[in-house]
Coordinates of C-alpha atoms and ligand atoms in Angstrom, one line a residue:
X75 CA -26.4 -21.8 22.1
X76 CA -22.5 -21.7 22.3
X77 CA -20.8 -21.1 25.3
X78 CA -19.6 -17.4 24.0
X79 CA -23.7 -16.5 23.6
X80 CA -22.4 -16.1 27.4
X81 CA -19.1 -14.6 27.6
X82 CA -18.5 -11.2 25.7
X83 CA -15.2 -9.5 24.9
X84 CA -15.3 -6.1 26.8
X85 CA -11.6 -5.2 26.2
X86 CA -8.8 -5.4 23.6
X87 CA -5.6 -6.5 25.7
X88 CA -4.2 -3.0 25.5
X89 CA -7.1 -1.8 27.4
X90 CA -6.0 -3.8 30.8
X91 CA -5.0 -0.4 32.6
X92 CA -4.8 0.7 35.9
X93 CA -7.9 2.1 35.4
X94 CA -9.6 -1.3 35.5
X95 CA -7.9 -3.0 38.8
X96 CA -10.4 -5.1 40.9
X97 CA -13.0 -4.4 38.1
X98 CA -14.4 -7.5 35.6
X99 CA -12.6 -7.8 31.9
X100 CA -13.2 -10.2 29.1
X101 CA -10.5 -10.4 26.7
X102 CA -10.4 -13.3 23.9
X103 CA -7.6 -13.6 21.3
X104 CA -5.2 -17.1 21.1
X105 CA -3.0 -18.5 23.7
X106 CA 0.6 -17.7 22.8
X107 CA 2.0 -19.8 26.1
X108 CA 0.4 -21.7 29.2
X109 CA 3.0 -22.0 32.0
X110 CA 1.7 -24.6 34.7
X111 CA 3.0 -24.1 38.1
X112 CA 0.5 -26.5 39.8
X113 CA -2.0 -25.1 41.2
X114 CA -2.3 -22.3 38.8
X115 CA -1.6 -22.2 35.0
X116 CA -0.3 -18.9 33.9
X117 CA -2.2 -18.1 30.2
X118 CA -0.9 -15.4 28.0
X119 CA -3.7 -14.4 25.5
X120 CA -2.7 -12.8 22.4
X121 CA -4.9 -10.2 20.0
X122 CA -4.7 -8.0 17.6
X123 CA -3.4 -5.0 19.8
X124 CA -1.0 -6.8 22.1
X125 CA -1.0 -9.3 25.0
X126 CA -2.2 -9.9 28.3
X127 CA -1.8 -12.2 31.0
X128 CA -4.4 -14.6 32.9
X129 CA -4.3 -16.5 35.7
X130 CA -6.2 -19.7 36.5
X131 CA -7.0 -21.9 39.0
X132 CA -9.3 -24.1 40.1
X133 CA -12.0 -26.3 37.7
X134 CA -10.9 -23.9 34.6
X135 CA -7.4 -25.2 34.9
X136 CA -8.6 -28.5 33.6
X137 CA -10.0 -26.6 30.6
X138 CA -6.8 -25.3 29.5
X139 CA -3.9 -27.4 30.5
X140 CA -3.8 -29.2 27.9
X141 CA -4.5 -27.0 25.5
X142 CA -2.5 -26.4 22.3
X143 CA -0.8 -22.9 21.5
X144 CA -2.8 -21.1 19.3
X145 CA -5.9 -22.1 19.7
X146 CA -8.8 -19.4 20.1
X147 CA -9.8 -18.7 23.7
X148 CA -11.6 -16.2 25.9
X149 CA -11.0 -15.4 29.2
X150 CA -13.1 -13.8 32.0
X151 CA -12.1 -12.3 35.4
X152 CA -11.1 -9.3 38.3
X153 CA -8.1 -7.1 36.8
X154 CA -5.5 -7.5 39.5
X155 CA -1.2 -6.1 39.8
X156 CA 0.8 -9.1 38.9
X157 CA 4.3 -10.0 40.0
X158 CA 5.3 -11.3 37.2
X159 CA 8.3 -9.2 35.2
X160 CA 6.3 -8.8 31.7
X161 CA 2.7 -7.4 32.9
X162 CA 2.2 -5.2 35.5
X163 CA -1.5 -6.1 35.4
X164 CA -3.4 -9.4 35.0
X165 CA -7.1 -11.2 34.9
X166 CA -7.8 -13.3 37.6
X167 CA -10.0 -16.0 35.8
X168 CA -12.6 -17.3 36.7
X169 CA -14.4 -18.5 33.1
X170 CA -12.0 -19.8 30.0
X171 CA -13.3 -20.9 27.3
X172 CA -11.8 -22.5 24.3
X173 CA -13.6 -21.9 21.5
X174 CA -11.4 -23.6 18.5
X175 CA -8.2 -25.7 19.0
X176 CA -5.2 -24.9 16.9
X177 CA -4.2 -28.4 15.2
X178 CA 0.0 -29.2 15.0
X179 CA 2.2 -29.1 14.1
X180 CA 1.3 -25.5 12.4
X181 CA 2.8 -24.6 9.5
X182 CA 4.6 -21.5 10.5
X183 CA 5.0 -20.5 14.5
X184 CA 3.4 -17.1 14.5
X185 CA 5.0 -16.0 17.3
X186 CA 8.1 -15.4 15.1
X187 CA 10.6 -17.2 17.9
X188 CA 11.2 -19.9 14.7
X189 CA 11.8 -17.9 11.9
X190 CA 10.2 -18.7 8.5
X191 CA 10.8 -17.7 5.0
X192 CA 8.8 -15.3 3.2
X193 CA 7.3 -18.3 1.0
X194 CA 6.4 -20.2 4.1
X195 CA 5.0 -17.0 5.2
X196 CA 2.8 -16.5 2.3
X197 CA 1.5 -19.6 2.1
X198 CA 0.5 -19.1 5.4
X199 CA -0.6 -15.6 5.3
X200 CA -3.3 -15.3 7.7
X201 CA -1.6 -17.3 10.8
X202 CA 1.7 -15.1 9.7
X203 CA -0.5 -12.1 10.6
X204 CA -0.8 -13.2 13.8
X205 CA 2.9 -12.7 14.5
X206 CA 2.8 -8.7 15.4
X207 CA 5.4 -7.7 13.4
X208 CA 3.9 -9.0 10.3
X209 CA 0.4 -7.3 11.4
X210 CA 1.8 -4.2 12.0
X211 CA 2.7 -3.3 8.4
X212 CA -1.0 -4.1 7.4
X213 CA -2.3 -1.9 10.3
X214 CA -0.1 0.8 8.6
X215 CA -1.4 0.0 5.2
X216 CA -5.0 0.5 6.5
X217 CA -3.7 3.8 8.5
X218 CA -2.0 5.6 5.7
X219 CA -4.7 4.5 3.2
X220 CA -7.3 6.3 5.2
X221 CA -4.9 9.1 5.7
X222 CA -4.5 9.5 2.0
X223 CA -8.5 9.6 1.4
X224 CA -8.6 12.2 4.1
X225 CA -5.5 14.3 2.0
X226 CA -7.2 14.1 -1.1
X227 CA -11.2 14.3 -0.1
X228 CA -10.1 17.7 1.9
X229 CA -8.2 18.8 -1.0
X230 CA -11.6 18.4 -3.6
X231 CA -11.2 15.0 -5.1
X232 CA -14.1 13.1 -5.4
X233 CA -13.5 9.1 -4.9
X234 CA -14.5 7.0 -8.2
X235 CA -14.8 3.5 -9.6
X236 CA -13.6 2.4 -12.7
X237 CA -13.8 -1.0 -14.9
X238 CA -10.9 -3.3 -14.1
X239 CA -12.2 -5.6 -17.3
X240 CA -11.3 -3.5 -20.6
X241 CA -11.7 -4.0 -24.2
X242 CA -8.6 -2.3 -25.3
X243 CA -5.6 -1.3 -23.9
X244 CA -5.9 1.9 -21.4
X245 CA -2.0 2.5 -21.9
X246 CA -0.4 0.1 -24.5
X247 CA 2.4 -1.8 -24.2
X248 CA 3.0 -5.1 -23.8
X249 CA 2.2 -6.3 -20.4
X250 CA -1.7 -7.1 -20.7
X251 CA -3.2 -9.9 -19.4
X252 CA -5.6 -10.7 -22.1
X253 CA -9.0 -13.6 -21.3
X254 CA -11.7 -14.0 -23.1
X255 CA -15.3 -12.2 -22.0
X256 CA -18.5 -13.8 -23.6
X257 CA -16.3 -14.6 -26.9
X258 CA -14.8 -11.8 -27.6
X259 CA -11.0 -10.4 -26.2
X260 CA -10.9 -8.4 -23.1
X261 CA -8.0 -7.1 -20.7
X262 CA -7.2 -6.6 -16.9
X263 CA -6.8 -3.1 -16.8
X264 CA -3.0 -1.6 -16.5
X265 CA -4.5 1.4 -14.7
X266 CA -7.0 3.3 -14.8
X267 CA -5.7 6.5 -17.0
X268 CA -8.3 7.3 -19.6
X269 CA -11.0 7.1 -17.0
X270 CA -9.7 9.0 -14.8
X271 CA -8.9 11.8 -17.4
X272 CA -13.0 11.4 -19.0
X273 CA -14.1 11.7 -15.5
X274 CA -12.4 15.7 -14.7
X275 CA -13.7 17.0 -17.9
X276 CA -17.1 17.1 -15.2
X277 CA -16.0 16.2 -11.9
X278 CA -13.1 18.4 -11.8
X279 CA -11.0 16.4 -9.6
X280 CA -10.9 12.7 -8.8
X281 CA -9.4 10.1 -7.0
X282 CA -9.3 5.9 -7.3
X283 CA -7.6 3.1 -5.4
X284 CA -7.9 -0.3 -6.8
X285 CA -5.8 -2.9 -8.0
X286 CA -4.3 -2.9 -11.4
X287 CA -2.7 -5.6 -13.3
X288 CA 0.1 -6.0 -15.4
X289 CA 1.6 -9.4 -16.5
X290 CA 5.6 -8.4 -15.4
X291 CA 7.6 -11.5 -16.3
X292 CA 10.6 -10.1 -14.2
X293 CA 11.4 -11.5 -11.0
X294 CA 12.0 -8.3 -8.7
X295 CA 11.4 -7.2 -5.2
X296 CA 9.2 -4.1 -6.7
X297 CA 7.3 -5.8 -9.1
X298 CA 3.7 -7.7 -8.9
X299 CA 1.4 -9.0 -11.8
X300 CA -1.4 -7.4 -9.3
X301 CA -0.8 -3.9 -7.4
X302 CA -2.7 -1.2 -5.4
X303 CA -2.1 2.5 -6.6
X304 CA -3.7 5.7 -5.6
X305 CA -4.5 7.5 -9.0
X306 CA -5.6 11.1 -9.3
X307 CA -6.5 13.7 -12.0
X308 CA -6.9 17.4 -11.7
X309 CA -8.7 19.5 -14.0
X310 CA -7.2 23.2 -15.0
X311 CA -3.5 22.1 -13.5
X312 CA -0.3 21.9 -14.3
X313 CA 2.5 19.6 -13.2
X314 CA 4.1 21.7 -10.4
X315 CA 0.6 21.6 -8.9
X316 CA -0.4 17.9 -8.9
X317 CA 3.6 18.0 -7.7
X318 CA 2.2 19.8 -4.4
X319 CA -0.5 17.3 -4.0
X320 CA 1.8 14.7 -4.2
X321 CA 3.9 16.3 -1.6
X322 CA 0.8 17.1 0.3
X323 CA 0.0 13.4 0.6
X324 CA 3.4 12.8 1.5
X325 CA 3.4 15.5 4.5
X326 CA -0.1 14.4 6.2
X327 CA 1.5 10.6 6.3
X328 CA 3.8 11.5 8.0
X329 CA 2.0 13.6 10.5
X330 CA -0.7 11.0 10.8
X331 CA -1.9 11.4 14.7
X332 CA -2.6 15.1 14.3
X333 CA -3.9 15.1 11.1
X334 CA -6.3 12.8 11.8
X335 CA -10.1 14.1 13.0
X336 CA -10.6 13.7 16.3
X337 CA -13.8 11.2 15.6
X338 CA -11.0 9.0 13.9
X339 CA -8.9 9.0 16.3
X340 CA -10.3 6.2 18.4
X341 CA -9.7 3.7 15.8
X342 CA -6.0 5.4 14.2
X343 CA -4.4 6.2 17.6
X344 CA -4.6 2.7 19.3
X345 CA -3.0 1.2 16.0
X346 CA -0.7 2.9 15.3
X347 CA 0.8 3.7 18.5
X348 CA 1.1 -0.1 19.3
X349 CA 2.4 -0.8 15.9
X350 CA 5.8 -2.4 16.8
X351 CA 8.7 -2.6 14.1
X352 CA 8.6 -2.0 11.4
X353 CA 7.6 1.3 12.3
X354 CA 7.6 4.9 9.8
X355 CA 11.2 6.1 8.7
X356 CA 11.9 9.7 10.4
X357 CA 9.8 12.0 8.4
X358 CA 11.8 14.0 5.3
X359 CA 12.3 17.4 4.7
X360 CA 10.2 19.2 3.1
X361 CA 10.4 20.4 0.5
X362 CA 11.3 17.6 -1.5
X363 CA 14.5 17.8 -4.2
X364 CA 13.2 18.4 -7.7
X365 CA 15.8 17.7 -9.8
X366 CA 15.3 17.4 -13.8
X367 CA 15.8 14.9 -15.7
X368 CA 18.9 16.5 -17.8
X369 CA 20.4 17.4 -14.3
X370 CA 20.5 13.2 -13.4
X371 CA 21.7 12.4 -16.6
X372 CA 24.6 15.0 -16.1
X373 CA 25.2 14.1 -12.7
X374 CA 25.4 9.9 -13.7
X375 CA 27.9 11.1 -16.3
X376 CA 30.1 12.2 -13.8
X377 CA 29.6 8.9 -11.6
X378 CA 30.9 7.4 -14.2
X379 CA 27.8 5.8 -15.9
X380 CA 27.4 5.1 -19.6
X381 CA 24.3 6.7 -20.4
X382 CA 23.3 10.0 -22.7
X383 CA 20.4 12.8 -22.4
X384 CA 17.6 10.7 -24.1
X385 CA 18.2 7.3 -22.6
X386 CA 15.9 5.7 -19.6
X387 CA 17.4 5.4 -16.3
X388 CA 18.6 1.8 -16.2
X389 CA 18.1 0.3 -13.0
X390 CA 22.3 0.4 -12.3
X391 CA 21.6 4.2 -12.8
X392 CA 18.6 4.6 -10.7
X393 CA 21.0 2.9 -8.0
X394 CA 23.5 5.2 -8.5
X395 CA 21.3 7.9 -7.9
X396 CA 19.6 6.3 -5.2
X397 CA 22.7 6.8 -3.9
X398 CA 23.0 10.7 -4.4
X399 CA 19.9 11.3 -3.4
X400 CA 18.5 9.9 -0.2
X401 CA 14.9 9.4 0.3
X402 CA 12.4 10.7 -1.7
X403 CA 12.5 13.2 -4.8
X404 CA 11.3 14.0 -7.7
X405 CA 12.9 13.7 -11.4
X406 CA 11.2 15.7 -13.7
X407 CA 11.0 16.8 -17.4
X408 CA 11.7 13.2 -19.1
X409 CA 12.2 12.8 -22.7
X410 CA 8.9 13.0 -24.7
X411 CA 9.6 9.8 -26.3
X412 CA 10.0 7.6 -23.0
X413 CA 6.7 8.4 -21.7
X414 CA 3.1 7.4 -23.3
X415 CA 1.1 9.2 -25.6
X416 CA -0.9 11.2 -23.3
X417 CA 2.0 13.1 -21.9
X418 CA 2.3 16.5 -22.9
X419 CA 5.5 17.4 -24.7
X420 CA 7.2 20.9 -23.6
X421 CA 6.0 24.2 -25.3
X422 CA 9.4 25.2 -26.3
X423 CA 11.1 21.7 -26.6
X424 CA 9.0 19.2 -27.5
X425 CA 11.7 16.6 -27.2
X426 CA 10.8 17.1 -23.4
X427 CA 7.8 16.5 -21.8
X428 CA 6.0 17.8 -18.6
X429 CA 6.5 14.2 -16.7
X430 CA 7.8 13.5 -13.4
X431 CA 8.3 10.3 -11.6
X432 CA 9.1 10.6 -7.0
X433 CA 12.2 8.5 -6.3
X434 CA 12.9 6.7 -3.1
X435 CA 16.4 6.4 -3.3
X436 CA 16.4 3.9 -6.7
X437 CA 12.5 3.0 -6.1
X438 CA 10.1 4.7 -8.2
X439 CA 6.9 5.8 -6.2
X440 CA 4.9 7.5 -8.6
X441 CA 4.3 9.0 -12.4
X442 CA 2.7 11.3 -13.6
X443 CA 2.7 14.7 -15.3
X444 CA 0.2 17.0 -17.6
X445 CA -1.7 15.5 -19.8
X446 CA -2.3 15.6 -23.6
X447 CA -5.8 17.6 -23.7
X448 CA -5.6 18.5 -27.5
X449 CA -7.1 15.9 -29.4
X450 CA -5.3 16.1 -32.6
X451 CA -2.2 16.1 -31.0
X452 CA -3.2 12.8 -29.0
X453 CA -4.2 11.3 -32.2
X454 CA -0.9 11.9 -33.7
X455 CA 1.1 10.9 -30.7
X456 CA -1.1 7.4 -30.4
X457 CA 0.7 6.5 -33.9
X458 CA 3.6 7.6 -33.4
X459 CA 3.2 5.5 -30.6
X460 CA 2.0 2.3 -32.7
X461 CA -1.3 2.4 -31.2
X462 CA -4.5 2.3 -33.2
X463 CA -6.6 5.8 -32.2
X464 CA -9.8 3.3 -33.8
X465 CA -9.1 1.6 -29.9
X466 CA -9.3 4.6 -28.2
X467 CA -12.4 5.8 -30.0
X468 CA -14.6 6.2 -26.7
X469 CA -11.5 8.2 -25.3
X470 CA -10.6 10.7 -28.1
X471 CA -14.4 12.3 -28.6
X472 CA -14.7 13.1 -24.6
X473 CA -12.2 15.3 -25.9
X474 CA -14.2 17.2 -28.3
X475 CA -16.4 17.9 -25.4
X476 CA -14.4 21.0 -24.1
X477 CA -11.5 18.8 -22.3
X478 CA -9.4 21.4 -20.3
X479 CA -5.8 21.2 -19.4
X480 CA -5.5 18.8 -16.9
X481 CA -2.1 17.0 -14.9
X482 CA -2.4 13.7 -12.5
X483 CA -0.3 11.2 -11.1
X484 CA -0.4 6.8 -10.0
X485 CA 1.0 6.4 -6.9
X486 CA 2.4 2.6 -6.3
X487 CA 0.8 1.9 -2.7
X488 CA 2.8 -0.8 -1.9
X489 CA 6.0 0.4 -3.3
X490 CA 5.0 3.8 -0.5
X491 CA 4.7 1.1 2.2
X492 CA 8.2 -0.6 1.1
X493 CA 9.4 2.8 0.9
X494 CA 8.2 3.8 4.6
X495 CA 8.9 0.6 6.5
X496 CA 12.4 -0.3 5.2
X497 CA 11.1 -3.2 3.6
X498 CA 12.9 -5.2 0.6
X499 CA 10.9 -7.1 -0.3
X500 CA 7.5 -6.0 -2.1
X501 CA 5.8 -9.5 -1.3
X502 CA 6.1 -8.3 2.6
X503 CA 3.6 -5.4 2.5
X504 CA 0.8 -7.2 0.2
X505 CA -1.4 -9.8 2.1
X506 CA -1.1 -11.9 -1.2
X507 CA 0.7 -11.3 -3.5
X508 CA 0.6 -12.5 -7.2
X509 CA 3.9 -12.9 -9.2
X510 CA 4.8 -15.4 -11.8
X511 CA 5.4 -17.6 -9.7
X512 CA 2.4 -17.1 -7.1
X513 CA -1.4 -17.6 -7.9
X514 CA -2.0 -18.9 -4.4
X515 CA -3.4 -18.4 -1.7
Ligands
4AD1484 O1 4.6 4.3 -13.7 P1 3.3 3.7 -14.0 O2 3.2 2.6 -15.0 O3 2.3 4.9 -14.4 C1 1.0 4.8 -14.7 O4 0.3 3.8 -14.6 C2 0.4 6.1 -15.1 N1 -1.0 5.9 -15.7 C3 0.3 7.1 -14.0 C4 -0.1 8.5 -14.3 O5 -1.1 9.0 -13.8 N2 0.6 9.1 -15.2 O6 2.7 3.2 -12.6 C5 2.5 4.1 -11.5 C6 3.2 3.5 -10.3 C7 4.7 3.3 -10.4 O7 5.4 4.4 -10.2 C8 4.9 2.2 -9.4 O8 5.0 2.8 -8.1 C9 3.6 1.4 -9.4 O9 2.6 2.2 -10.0 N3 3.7 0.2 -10.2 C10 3.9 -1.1 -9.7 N4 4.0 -1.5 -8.5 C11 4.1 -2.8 -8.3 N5 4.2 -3.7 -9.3 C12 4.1 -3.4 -10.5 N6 4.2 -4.3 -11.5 C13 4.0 -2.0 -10.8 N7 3.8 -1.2 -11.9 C14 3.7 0.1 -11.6
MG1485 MG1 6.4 5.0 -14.2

């Protein structure tokens, strides 16, 4: 039996309230300082949703005194009004218990009063997440990534599971990573497009979040060799209307405590009102610019920029725009020929297409548009596209089983969480990230 059989946590150290003055609580988390006065050691015990104070005296003192920062403790005792000027409330204790030193020196000082590089950071991801700053963009992660399910499962889309190992290609291009499975070639997949497009011609409407891969040789603060996005597909739609889902999603993140159910709310609401900075940007107004493609081009002209109606928007451009156009928008109707094959081209110009991308300023958040559903035509746009239609055999016949129209869009989660939290870097809002430089931890 170890000493904690004994001792269990009864409250989170945001729940030392009034409420609980003279009354026994158990709180465990790591020491973040010991201040010895003597007679009594003053412990401040760090967890996941804050801080709270302990006092001890007595036989227990000998327990801690000594005791490195950091190391994993619980502590048992009255809730009484302290005098100290950073808690209004403490725990008289009468049982500590240490029940894991912390060895130093430690790599990184979580507490964040000796700053430490990203890299250091990384490498020490999961003491770095013990500094409350760094926490706090993954408690939003797992806030907004709930909220999103709740959008999009209120709003008909079923949740699926697609393969992540592929044999061929699910969007062409060049950044595949390619290993070998039982002899033969296989891939990581880039995302999960033709999946998701199968999967409406009987489900309707669908949703996935997983991790996709694509082997980006450019060092950037927006781009990883492994990413989470938020995919859907909608059968019988057009753009404008997976636009308003998008929008939607948007909307309900930003009104995350009353959108939540009530049942929720006892895990949401104590997260993410403690979350400390970096906390959500001021919601936008809705609703959002939509400003076409031709329209940026025009408008860049203007600024100056060398670029004409059929080019990409450089990443100087985008900037420039970025710059126009605060926050989030959409660009929509990009040349046919910039986007892959299984974006529809416009009715009455098919040098268009019915593709949008959301902005953040220069970020891009998401793509997507209405799809190809005639299978002809996406045989004939796969060549002209230099892809072989014999690889996307299994794909093209779901077609000839009465595909209907049909519009989706891939949402970039972690680009959304740069986005929302004012971050610069990518590599802050994903636990571990993988770059070309990074396959560790
Ligand atoms: O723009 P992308 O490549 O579009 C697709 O994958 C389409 N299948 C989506 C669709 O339904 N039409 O990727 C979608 C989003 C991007 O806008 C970006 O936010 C994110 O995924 N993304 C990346 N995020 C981080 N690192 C990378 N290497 C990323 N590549 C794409
Ligand atoms: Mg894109």
């Amino acid at each position: 039996m170890t000493a904690i059989d004994n001792m269990h946590r009864t409250h989170y150290t945001n729940q030392i309230e009034l409420g609980l003055l003279g009354q026994r609580a158990t709180v465990a988390g790591w020491i973040e300082d010991l201040r010895d006065i003597g007679k009594v050691v003053f412990l401040t015990v760090r967890d996941v949703r804050g801080v709270a104070q302990a006092v001890v005296s007595g036989q227990s003192i000998n327990i801690i005194r000594d005791k490195p920062r950091q190391s994993a403790v619980i502590v048992s005792g009255l809730v009484q009004s302290s005098k100290s000027k950073d808690f209004s409330l403490e725990i008289k204790a009468d049982a500590v218990v240490i029940l894991n030193d912390a060895i130093h020196p430690l790599p990184i000082d979580p507490t964040g009063r000796v700053e430490s590089a990203l890299d250091k950071r990384i490498d020490s991801r999961a003491l770095d997440l013990r500094n409350p700053k760094t926490a706090s963009i993954f408690l939003l992660r797992s806030v907004i990534l709930k909220n999103i399910r709740h959008t999009l499962s209120t709003n008909g889309f079923v949740e699926v599971n697609t393969p992540k190992i592929i044999g061929s290609a699910s969007e062409g291009g060049a950044n595949l990573f390619e290993f070998e499975y039982f002899k033969k070639p296989a891939y990581l997949a880039q995302s999960p497009q033709v999946y998701k497009e199968q999967l409406i011609l009987a489900l309707d409407r669908v949703f996935e979040i997983a991790s996709y891969y694509r082997a980006e040789k450019s060092h950037t603060v927006r781009h990883l060799s492994e990413f989470l996005s938020v995919d859907i597909e909608a059968a019988f739609t057009n753009m404008n209307e997976v636009i308003d889902i998008a929008e939607l999603v948007l909307m309900n993140i930003f009104s995350f405590n009353t959108s939540i159910p009530e049942s929720e709310m006892n895990v949401s609401k104590p997260l993410s009102s403690m979350l400390p900075k970096p906390s959500l940007i001021p919601k936008p107004k809705f609703p959002l610019k939509r400003l076409s493609y031709e329209q940026c081009v025009e408008d860049l002209k203007k600024q100056g920029e060398n670029i004409e109606i059929g080019d990409d928007l450089s990443d100087a451009s985008l900037r420039v725009l970025g710059e126009m156009h605060q926050g989030f928008y959409f660009i929509l109707d990009w040349p046919t020929k910039l986007k892959p094959f299984y974006i529809k081209e416009k009715e009455n110009d098919p040098r268009l297409s019915h593709s949008f991308d959301l902005q953040y300023g220069h970020l891009e958040l998401i793509s997507g548009g209405q799809r190809q559903h005639d299978p002809n035509r996406l045989k004939e746009r796969l060549i002209e596209q230099n892809l072989n239609p014999d690889n996307f055999k299994h794909h093209l016949r779901v077609f000839n089983w009465g595909m209907p129209p049909h519009s989706g869009w891939g949402l970039g989660f972690d680009r959304l969480i740069m986005a929302l939290t004012n971050l610069d870097n990518i590599r802050e809002a994903v636990l571990y990230p993988r770059d070309v430089d990074r396959l560790t931890p």
